[in-house]
Amino acid sequence: MHHAHAHPHPRRHPRLRIALATATAAALTGGLLTVAVSTATAADSAHVPHADFNGDGIGDVVASAHGAYVNGRQGAGQVVVLYGTATGVSSAKRTTISQNTTGNPGTAEAGDGFGGETAYADFNGDGYDDLAVSSPWEKVGTDTNGGGVALLWGSASGLTGKGVTVADPAPSSHDYWGKDLAAGDFDGDGKADLAVGNSSNTIHVLKGGFTASGTAGGRYTVKPPIMNGSNDFPHGPLSLTAGDVNGDQRTDLIVDGYETQTDYGWNTNYFVPGTASGLSAASAKPLKPGIITAVGDINGDGYGDIVSGAGWDAALEDGTPVPDASNGGKVNITYGSASGPATTTGITQNSGNVPGSSEKGDGFGWELDLGDINGDGYQDLVVSSPNEDIGGIANTGQVTVLYGSASGINTSAGVQGFAQSTAGVPGNDEKNDLFGADLKLDDVTGDGKADLVVGSYENSGNGGLTYLPSNGTKITTSGSRTVAPSNSGVSTTGSPQFGAVFAD
């Protein structure tokens, strides 16, 4: 979906947001807090199971450092591509790209936030995955915060920085072009499309068949029933997530935003189905809330299941109850079917053997992702609670691994919990680390089993990654390592927030 940015409040309000980062950690992002750019961490059954930019068959991970200084320009932003190897991901095999990288169509400028949102697919059909990267706060001409999107082309050498700009077709009607991105084949024609969000409730879909100059194979818009942005509340969608929920081989889109049917405007997800003519907002269905969403087949029935994290508490500060919420956060799972979204269940830290307990402010569901850790054909789930206090250390963070089965997510057996104080996990529990700021569950060793990569706000917002491999049956600390910005071509001046955003 991110999270250098504060999660917005579950209700519509221009100034009240649920900032799961503490005031200290949130302050590190400075002005970036004004826009919530959420990583839609999708495990898309219509997508390739992992990003593979160099075509070697092993999954690659993209970690943004969108707060990074570039050539002395604060918050210009970078992305770091960590290529999968037989021993996982490390800074040893990587490419670090900014808008000043040769071939990148942009220019690194203060506050652009290059890497604020990312999404991958083979957009030009050459067999290598490509990366869509936005710089949501980019000034375009005289348009402050107009936003920019670039496509970086994959190759036998991976991502080199070579790419093209994807032009905003309607710059005068919105800001923050590219603050939300999702890739999928929404019309089922075999070509990867790109859905692009902005500050309005109109989503632009750029059809597959992109040319070398960045021209899409076609373009259309969809307008789901979410609140439109305004000058004092420039949001539109909060995240976009792609996945095939109804099994028709066309990718569907989950759009998160604020509904317009009540006075409060509560956070709501909408299922927007893919059809032969593309996404159909006319057929949109409301879902349970949750800003960060993933789609994947948890119970092995051939339909994508929708998992969303609602990391806020059960009531507002004034005592107003929040719909479908739980103190400490909640994960809502809606199982897919031939007719789309079907039955829904919820998971909290009070469920089964989930580590911890539901305490106000924990943020369980702040981030999540899906992937098959043990190769049994059922997608497994990883959930973070980055504001978890452990041993009296505030907001150090914790990550929970839950396994899929024919009956859905198993909260009783096999549950794993990881913090930096867990034996074998590199690092230590420290205040405001926010371990679990973002999560990626993908096969980065080539053995067909999903490994875990955890982002954090390590060292006062420098950020960092922790790699925890699958041993074939579960996530393990054996072979684990950290990936630091200082070893990855990212300056630790200021608060680069390396690893607060992963590509999906």
Coordinates of C-alpha atoms in Angstrom, one line a residue:
M1 CA 0.0 0.0 0.0
H2 CA 3.5 2.4 3.0
H3 CA 4.3 3.7 5.9
A4 CA 6.1 6.7 6.0
H5 CA 2.7 8.3 6.1
A6 CA 0.1 8.3 8.9
H7 CA -2.9 6.1 8.3
P8 CA -6.0 8.3 8.0
H9 CA -8.8 8.3 10.4
P10 CA -11.5 5.7 9.9
R11 CA -14.0 8.6 9.5
R12 CA -13.9 11.6 7.3
H13 CA -12.2 14.6 8.9
P14 CA -9.5 16.8 7.4
R15 CA -7.4 17.1 10.5
L16 CA -8.0 14.0 12.7
R17 CA -5.9 11.1 11.5
I18 CA -5.0 7.8 13.2
A19 CA -1.2 8.1 13.2
L20 CA 0.0 4.8 14.3
A21 CA 3.5 6.2 14.4
T22 CA 4.0 8.1 17.6
A23 CA 4.3 11.9 17.4
T24 CA 8.0 11.5 17.3
A25 CA 8.1 9.0 14.5
A26 CA 5.3 10.7 12.6
A27 CA 7.2 14.0 12.8
L28 CA 10.0 12.5 10.9
T29 CA 7.9 12.5 7.8
G30 CA 7.3 16.2 8.1
G31 CA 5.0 17.5 5.3
L32 CA 4.6 14.0 3.9
L33 CA 1.9 13.4 6.4
T34 CA -0.6 15.5 4.5
V35 CA -1.2 12.6 2.0
A36 CA -1.8 9.0 2.8
V37 CA -0.1 6.9 0.2
S38 CA -0.9 3.4 1.0
T39 CA 0.9 0.3 -0.3
A40 CA -1.7 -2.0 -1.6
T41 CA 0.1 -5.2 -0.8
A42 CA -1.5 -7.5 -3.3
A43 CA -0.9 -11.2 -3.8
D44 CA -2.7 -11.1 -7.2
S45 CA -3.7 -14.4 -8.7
A46 CA -3.8 -12.7 -12.1
H47 CA -0.4 -11.2 -11.4
V48 CA 2.9 -12.9 -11.5
P49 CA 3.5 -14.4 -8.0
H50 CA 6.5 -12.2 -7.5
A51 CA 8.3 -9.4 -9.2
D52 CA 11.1 -10.6 -11.5
F53 CA 12.8 -7.7 -13.1
N54 CA 15.8 -9.6 -14.5
G55 CA 14.0 -12.8 -15.7
D56 CA 16.0 -15.2 -13.6
G57 CA 12.9 -16.8 -12.1
I58 CA 13.7 -15.6 -8.6
G59 CA 11.5 -13.0 -6.9
D60 CA 12.9 -9.5 -6.5
V61 CA 11.9 -6.9 -3.9
V62 CA 11.6 -3.1 -4.3
A63 CA 12.0 -1.1 -1.1
S64 CA 11.4 2.7 -1.4
A65 CA 13.3 5.3 0.4
H66 CA 11.0 8.1 -0.7
G67 CA 12.3 10.5 2.1
A68 CA 15.9 10.2 0.9
Y69 CA 18.2 13.0 0.1
V70 CA 19.5 12.9 -3.4
N71 CA 22.3 15.2 -4.4
G72 CA 21.5 17.3 -1.4
R73 CA 17.8 17.6 -2.1
Q74 CA 15.7 16.6 0.8
G75 CA 12.9 14.1 0.2
A76 CA 13.7 13.7 -3.5
G77 CA 13.4 9.9 -3.0
Q78 CA 14.9 6.7 -4.2
V79 CA 13.9 3.1 -4.9
V80 CA 16.2 0.1 -4.1
V81 CA 15.7 -3.1 -6.1
L82 CA 17.0 -6.1 -4.1
Y83 CA 17.4 -9.0 -6.5
G84 CA 16.5 -12.5 -5.2
T85 CA 19.3 -15.1 -5.0
A86 CA 19.6 -18.6 -3.7
T87 CA 20.4 -17.0 -0.3
G88 CA 17.7 -14.4 -0.4
V89 CA 18.0 -10.6 -0.6
S90 CA 20.8 -8.4 0.6
S91 CA 22.5 -5.2 -0.4
A92 CA 25.1 -7.2 -2.3
K93 CA 22.9 -7.6 -5.4
R94 CA 20.8 -4.5 -5.9
T95 CA 20.1 -1.4 -8.0
T96 CA 19.5 2.0 -6.4
I97 CA 17.5 4.4 -8.6
S98 CA 16.6 8.1 -8.2
Q99 CA 15.2 10.5 -10.7
N100 CA 18.8 11.6 -11.4
T101 CA 19.7 8.0 -12.5
T102 CA 20.7 7.9 -16.2
G103 CA 17.6 7.0 -18.3
N104 CA 15.1 8.0 -15.6
P105 CA 12.9 10.7 -17.2
G106 CA 12.6 12.8 -14.1
T107 CA 14.9 15.1 -12.1
A108 CA 15.5 14.7 -8.4
E109 CA 14.0 17.7 -6.6
A110 CA 13.3 18.4 -3.0
G111 CA 10.1 16.9 -1.8
D112 CA 9.2 14.9 -4.9
G113 CA 9.0 11.7 -2.9
F114 CA 10.1 9.4 -5.8
G115 CA 9.0 5.9 -4.7
G116 CA 6.0 7.1 -2.7
E117 CA 4.1 4.4 -4.4
T118 CA 5.2 1.5 -6.6
A119 CA 3.6 -1.4 -8.6
Y120 CA 5.0 -4.0 -10.9
A121 CA 3.9 -6.0 -14.0
D122 CA 5.2 -6.6 -17.4
F123 CA 3.8 -3.5 -18.9
N124 CA 5.4 -3.7 -22.4
G125 CA 5.2 -7.5 -22.8
D126 CA 8.9 -8.2 -23.3
G127 CA 9.0 -10.9 -20.6
Y128 CA 10.6 -8.8 -17.9
D129 CA 8.6 -7.2 -15.1
D130 CA 8.6 -3.4 -15.1
L131 CA 8.1 -1.0 -12.2
A132 CA 5.6 1.9 -12.1
V133 CA 7.0 4.5 -9.6
S134 CA 5.2 7.6 -8.5
S135 CA 6.5 10.9 -7.1
P136 CA 3.2 12.1 -5.7
W137 CA 4.5 15.5 -4.5
E138 CA 6.3 16.4 -7.6
K139 CA 5.7 20.0 -8.9
V140 CA 4.6 19.8 -12.5
G141 CA 5.2 23.1 -14.2
T142 CA 3.4 25.5 -11.9
D143 CA 1.2 22.8 -10.4
T144 CA 2.4 22.2 -6.9
N145 CA 1.9 18.5 -5.8
G146 CA 0.7 17.7 -9.3
G147 CA 2.5 14.3 -9.1
G148 CA 4.3 12.2 -11.5
V149 CA 4.5 8.5 -12.6
A150 CA 7.3 6.8 -14.4
L151 CA 7.6 3.3 -15.9
L152 CA 11.1 1.8 -15.4
W153 CA 11.7 -1.1 -17.8
G154 CA 13.0 -4.5 -16.7
S155 CA 15.7 -6.2 -18.6
A156 CA 18.3 -9.0 -18.4
S157 CA 20.2 -6.6 -16.1
G158 CA 17.1 -5.9 -14.1
L159 CA 15.9 -2.4 -13.5
T160 CA 18.6 0.0 -14.7
G161 CA 16.7 3.2 -14.3
K162 CA 15.8 3.4 -17.9
G163 CA 12.2 4.4 -18.3
V164 CA 9.5 6.8 -19.5
T165 CA 7.0 9.2 -18.0
V166 CA 3.3 8.2 -17.9
A167 CA 1.6 11.5 -18.6
D168 CA -1.3 12.7 -16.4
P169 CA -4.3 13.0 -18.8
A170 CA -6.2 15.4 -16.6
P171 CA -3.7 17.5 -14.5
S172 CA -6.1 20.4 -13.9
S173 CA -8.8 18.1 -12.3
H174 CA -6.7 16.7 -9.4
D175 CA -3.4 16.6 -7.6
Y176 CA -1.1 13.8 -6.4
W177 CA -1.1 11.9 -9.7
G178 CA 0.1 8.4 -8.8
K179 CA -0.4 8.5 -5.0
D180 CA -2.1 5.1 -5.5
L181 CA -1.1 2.4 -8.1
A182 CA -2.3 -1.1 -8.8
A183 CA -1.4 -3.4 -11.7
G184 CA -3.5 -6.2 -13.2
D185 CA -5.3 -7.5 -16.2
F186 CA -8.6 -5.9 -15.6
D187 CA -10.2 -6.8 -19.0
G188 CA -8.6 -10.2 -19.4
D189 CA -6.9 -9.5 -22.7
G190 CA -3.5 -10.8 -21.5
K191 CA -1.9 -7.4 -21.2
A192 CA -1.1 -5.7 -17.8
D193 CA -3.0 -2.6 -17.1
L194 CA -2.2 0.2 -14.6
A195 CA -4.7 1.8 -12.3
V196 CA -3.7 5.2 -11.1
G197 CA -5.2 7.1 -8.2
N198 CA -5.0 10.8 -7.4
S199 CA -6.7 13.3 -5.0
S200 CA -10.1 12.9 -6.7
N201 CA -12.5 9.9 -6.7
T202 CA -11.8 9.3 -10.4
I203 CA -9.3 6.5 -11.1
H204 CA -7.5 6.4 -14.4
V205 CA -6.9 3.0 -15.9
L206 CA -4.1 2.8 -18.5
K207 CA -4.5 -0.2 -20.7
G208 CA -1.8 -2.7 -21.4
G209 CA 0.4 -2.6 -24.5
F210 CA 2.6 0.3 -23.3
T211 CA 4.9 1.6 -26.0
A212 CA 8.6 2.6 -25.5
S213 CA 7.5 6.2 -25.2
G214 CA 5.0 5.4 -22.3
T215 CA 1.8 5.6 -24.3
A216 CA -0.8 3.2 -23.0
G217 CA -2.8 0.8 -25.2
G218 CA -5.9 2.8 -24.2
R219 CA -7.4 4.7 -21.4
Y220 CA -10.6 4.9 -19.4
T221 CA -11.8 6.1 -16.0
V222 CA -13.8 4.6 -13.2
K223 CA -15.4 6.5 -10.4
P224 CA -16.3 4.3 -7.4
P225 CA -18.6 5.6 -4.6
I226 CA -15.9 7.2 -2.5
M227 CA -15.5 10.7 -1.3
N228 CA -13.9 13.1 -3.8
G229 CA -10.9 15.1 -2.7
S230 CA -11.1 18.8 -1.9
N231 CA -8.6 21.5 -1.1
D232 CA -8.7 20.8 2.6
F233 CA -9.0 17.0 2.3
P234 CA -7.0 15.9 -0.8
H235 CA -7.5 12.2 -0.7
G236 CA -9.7 10.3 -3.1
P237 CA -8.7 6.6 -2.7
L238 CA -6.5 5.6 0.1
S239 CA -5.2 2.5 -1.5
L240 CA -5.8 0.3 -4.6
T241 CA -5.4 -3.4 -4.6
A242 CA -5.6 -5.8 -7.6
G243 CA -6.6 -9.5 -7.5
D244 CA -9.0 -12.0 -9.1
V245 CA -11.8 -12.5 -6.5
N246 CA -14.4 -14.2 -8.6
G247 CA -12.2 -16.5 -10.6
D248 CA -13.1 -15.2 -14.1
Q249 CA -9.4 -14.6 -15.1
R250 CA -10.0 -10.8 -15.1
T251 CA -8.4 -8.8 -12.3
D252 CA -10.7 -7.1 -9.9
L253 CA -9.8 -3.9 -8.0
I254 CA -10.3 -3.2 -4.3
V255 CA -10.7 0.5 -3.8
D256 CA -10.3 1.9 -0.3
G257 CA -11.7 5.3 0.6
Y258 CA -14.3 7.2 2.6
E259 CA -17.9 6.3 1.8
T260 CA -20.4 9.2 1.2
Q261 CA -23.6 7.6 2.4
T262 CA -23.3 8.7 6.1
D263 CA -22.6 11.9 7.9
Y264 CA -19.3 10.4 9.2
G265 CA -17.9 9.1 6.0
W266 CA -16.4 6.0 7.5
N267 CA -13.5 4.2 5.9
T268 CA -14.9 1.6 3.5
N269 CA -13.5 -0.8 0.8
Y270 CA -15.2 -1.3 -2.5
F271 CA -15.0 -4.4 -4.8
V272 CA -14.9 -3.2 -8.4
P273 CA -15.0 -6.2 -10.7
G274 CA -13.0 -6.6 -13.9
T275 CA -15.1 -7.3 -17.0
A276 CA -14.4 -7.8 -20.7
S277 CA -14.6 -4.1 -21.1
G278 CA -12.5 -3.3 -18.0
L279 CA -13.3 -2.3 -14.5
S280 CA -17.0 -1.7 -13.7
A281 CA -17.7 0.9 -11.0
A282 CA -21.4 0.4 -11.7
S283 CA -21.1 -3.0 -10.2
A284 CA -19.1 -1.9 -7.1
K285 CA -19.9 -3.6 -3.8
P286 CA -19.0 -2.3 -0.3
L287 CA -16.7 -4.4 1.8
K288 CA -15.4 -4.3 5.4
P289 CA -12.9 -1.5 6.1
G290 CA -9.1 -1.6 6.1
I291 CA -6.6 0.6 4.4
I292 CA -4.0 -2.0 3.6
T293 CA -5.4 -4.9 1.5
A294 CA -4.1 -8.1 -0.1
V295 CA -5.9 -10.6 -2.4
G296 CA -5.0 -14.2 -2.6
D297 CA -6.4 -17.7 -2.3
I298 CA -6.2 -18.6 1.4
N299 CA -8.5 -21.6 1.3
G300 CA -7.5 -23.2 -2.0
D301 CA -10.9 -22.9 -3.7
G302 CA -9.7 -21.1 -6.7
Y303 CA -11.1 -17.7 -5.7
G304 CA -9.1 -14.7 -4.4
D305 CA -9.8 -13.8 -0.8
I306 CA -9.7 -10.2 0.3
V307 CA -7.7 -9.4 3.5
S308 CA -7.8 -5.8 4.8
G309 CA -6.2 -4.3 7.9
A310 CA -8.2 -1.8 10.0
G311 CA -5.5 -0.8 12.4
W312 CA -7.5 1.7 14.4
D313 CA -9.3 1.3 17.7
A314 CA -13.0 0.7 18.3
A315 CA -14.0 4.2 19.2
L316 CA -13.0 7.8 18.3
E317 CA -11.6 10.0 21.0
D318 CA -15.1 11.4 21.7
G319 CA -16.4 7.9 22.3
T320 CA -18.2 7.5 18.9
P321 CA -18.0 3.8 18.1
V322 CA -16.2 2.9 14.8
P323 CA -17.9 0.3 12.6
D324 CA -16.2 -3.1 12.2
A325 CA -13.3 -2.0 14.4
S326 CA -11.5 -3.5 17.5
N327 CA -9.2 -1.9 20.0
G328 CA -5.7 -2.6 18.9
G329 CA -6.7 -3.2 15.4
K330 CA -8.5 -5.8 13.3
V331 CA -7.9 -7.8 10.1
N332 CA -11.1 -8.4 8.0
I333 CA -11.1 -11.4 5.6
T334 CA -13.7 -11.7 2.9
Y335 CA -13.6 -14.9 1.1
G336 CA -14.1 -14.9 -2.7
S337 CA -16.6 -16.9 -4.8
A338 CA -17.9 -17.1 -8.3
S339 CA -20.2 -14.2 -7.5
G340 CA -17.5 -12.1 -5.9
P341 CA -17.1 -11.3 -2.2
A342 CA -18.8 -13.8 0.1
T343 CA -18.5 -14.5 3.8
T344 CA -16.4 -12.3 6.1
T345 CA -14.5 -13.1 9.3
G346 CA -12.3 -11.0 11.5
I347 CA -9.0 -11.6 13.3
T348 CA -7.6 -9.6 16.3
Q349 CA -4.8 -10.2 18.7
N350 CA -7.5 -11.8 21.0
S351 CA -8.2 -14.5 18.3
G352 CA -6.9 -18.0 19.0
N353 CA -3.2 -18.2 19.6
V354 CA -2.4 -14.8 17.9
P355 CA 0.5 -13.3 20.0
G356 CA -0.3 -10.4 22.3
S357 CA -3.6 -9.0 23.2
S358 CA -5.9 -6.4 21.8
E359 CA -4.6 -3.2 23.4
K360 CA -5.5 0.3 22.3
G361 CA -3.1 1.7 19.8
D362 CA -1.2 -1.5 18.9
G363 CA -2.1 -1.1 15.2
F364 CA -2.7 -4.8 14.4
G365 CA -3.4 -4.7 10.7
W366 CA -1.3 -1.6 9.9
E367 CA 0.4 -3.8 7.3
L368 CA -0.2 -7.2 5.9
D369 CA 0.7 -9.5 2.9
L370 CA -0.1 -12.9 1.5
G371 CA 2.2 -15.7 0.2
D372 CA 2.6 -19.4 0.3
I373 CA 5.3 -20.1 2.9
N374 CA 5.1 -23.9 3.1
G375 CA 4.1 -24.7 -0.5
D376 CA 0.8 -26.4 0.5
G377 CA -1.2 -24.4 -2.0
Y378 CA -2.9 -22.2 0.6
Q379 CA -1.9 -18.5 0.9
D380 CA -0.5 -17.6 4.3
L381 CA -0.9 -14.2 6.0
V382 CA 1.6 -12.0 7.7
V383 CA 0.3 -9.0 9.8
S384 CA 2.1 -6.3 11.6
S385 CA 1.4 -4.3 14.8
P386 CA 4.2 -1.8 14.6
N387 CA 3.0 0.2 17.7
E388 CA 3.2 -2.9 19.9
D389 CA 5.0 -2.2 23.2
I390 CA 7.3 -5.0 24.3
G391 CA 9.0 -5.1 27.7
G392 CA 8.1 -1.5 28.4
I393 CA 9.6 -0.3 25.1
A394 CA 7.1 1.8 23.3
N395 CA 6.2 1.2 19.6
T396 CA 8.9 -1.2 18.9
G397 CA 6.6 -3.4 16.8
Q398 CA 5.8 -7.1 16.2
V399 CA 4.9 -9.3 13.2
T400 CA 2.5 -12.2 13.2
V401 CA 2.5 -15.1 10.7
L402 CA -0.8 -17.1 10.2
Y403 CA -1.2 -20.0 7.9
G404 CA -3.9 -20.7 5.4
S405 CA -5.9 -24.0 5.2
A406 CA -9.0 -25.4 3.4
S407 CA -11.0 -23.8 6.2
G408 CA -9.3 -20.4 5.9
I409 CA -6.7 -18.7 8.1
N410 CA -5.8 -20.9 11.1
T411 CA -5.5 -18.7 14.3
S412 CA -4.9 -21.7 16.5
A413 CA -2.1 -23.8 15.1
G414 CA 1.2 -22.8 13.7
V415 CA 1.0 -19.2 14.5
Q416 CA 4.3 -17.4 14.7
G417 CA 5.3 -14.1 16.2
F418 CA 8.5 -12.1 15.5
A419 CA 10.0 -9.0 17.1
Q420 CA 13.5 -7.8 17.1
S421 CA 13.9 -9.3 20.5
T422 CA 12.9 -12.8 19.2
A423 CA 15.8 -15.2 19.4
G424 CA 17.7 -15.2 16.1
V425 CA 16.1 -12.0 14.7
P426 CA 18.8 -9.4 14.0
G427 CA 18.6 -6.1 16.0
N428 CA 16.9 -5.2 19.3
D429 CA 13.6 -3.8 20.4
E430 CA 14.0 0.0 20.4
K431 CA 11.5 2.8 20.9
N432 CA 9.7 3.8 17.8
D433 CA 11.3 1.2 15.5
L434 CA 7.9 0.3 14.2
F435 CA 9.0 -3.1 13.2
G436 CA 6.5 -4.1 10.5
A437 CA 6.1 -0.6 8.9
D438 CA 5.8 -2.6 5.7
L439 CA 5.8 -6.3 4.9
K440 CA 6.6 -8.4 1.8
L441 CA 5.9 -12.2 1.6
D442 CA 7.5 -13.4 -1.6
D443 CA 9.8 -16.2 -2.8
V444 CA 13.2 -14.5 -3.0
T445 CA 15.3 -17.7 -3.0
G446 CA 13.8 -19.5 -5.9
D447 CA 12.6 -22.5 -4.0
G448 CA 8.9 -21.8 -4.6
K449 CA 8.2 -20.9 -0.9
A450 CA 7.5 -17.4 0.2
D451 CA 10.1 -15.6 2.4
L452 CA 9.4 -12.7 4.7
V453 CA 10.9 -9.2 4.4
V454 CA 10.0 -6.7 7.2
G455 CA 10.5 -3.0 7.0
S456 CA 11.0 -0.7 10.0
Y457 CA 11.7 2.9 10.9
E458 CA 15.0 1.9 12.4
N459 CA 17.4 4.5 13.7
S460 CA 15.2 7.6 13.9
G461 CA 13.6 7.1 10.5
N462 CA 16.6 5.9 8.5
G463 CA 14.7 2.7 8.1
G464 CA 15.9 -0.9 7.4
L465 CA 14.8 -4.3 6.2
T466 CA 14.9 -7.6 8.0
Y467 CA 15.0 -10.8 5.9
L468 CA 13.5 -13.9 7.5
P469 CA 13.5 -16.9 5.1
S470 CA 11.1 -19.8 4.8
N471 CA 12.7 -23.2 5.6
G472 CA 10.1 -24.9 3.5
T473 CA 7.5 -25.3 6.3
K474 CA 7.6 -22.0 8.2
I475 CA 9.3 -18.7 8.6
T476 CA 12.7 -19.1 10.3
T477 CA 15.4 -16.9 11.7
S478 CA 18.1 -19.2 10.3
G479 CA 19.8 -17.3 7.5
S480 CA 18.2 -14.0 8.5
R481 CA 19.9 -10.7 8.0
T482 CA 19.3 -7.0 7.9
V483 CA 19.6 -4.7 4.9
A484 CA 20.6 -1.2 5.9
P485 CA 20.3 2.0 3.9
S486 CA 23.9 2.9 4.4
N487 CA 24.9 -0.3 2.5
S488 CA 22.2 0.1 -0.1
G489 CA 23.2 3.5 -1.7
V490 CA 20.8 5.5 0.4
S491 CA 22.0 8.5 2.4
T492 CA 21.1 8.5 6.1
T493 CA 20.9 12.3 6.2
G494 CA 17.4 13.2 7.4
S495 CA 14.8 10.5 7.4
P496 CA 14.9 8.4 4.2
Q497 CA 12.5 5.8 5.6
F498 CA 14.1 3.0 3.7
G499 CA 11.7 0.0 3.6
A500 CA 8.6 1.9 4.6
V501 CA 7.1 1.1 1.2
F502 CA 7.5 -2.2 -0.8
A503 CA 6.3 -2.6 -4.4
D504 CA 3.2 -4.7 -4.9

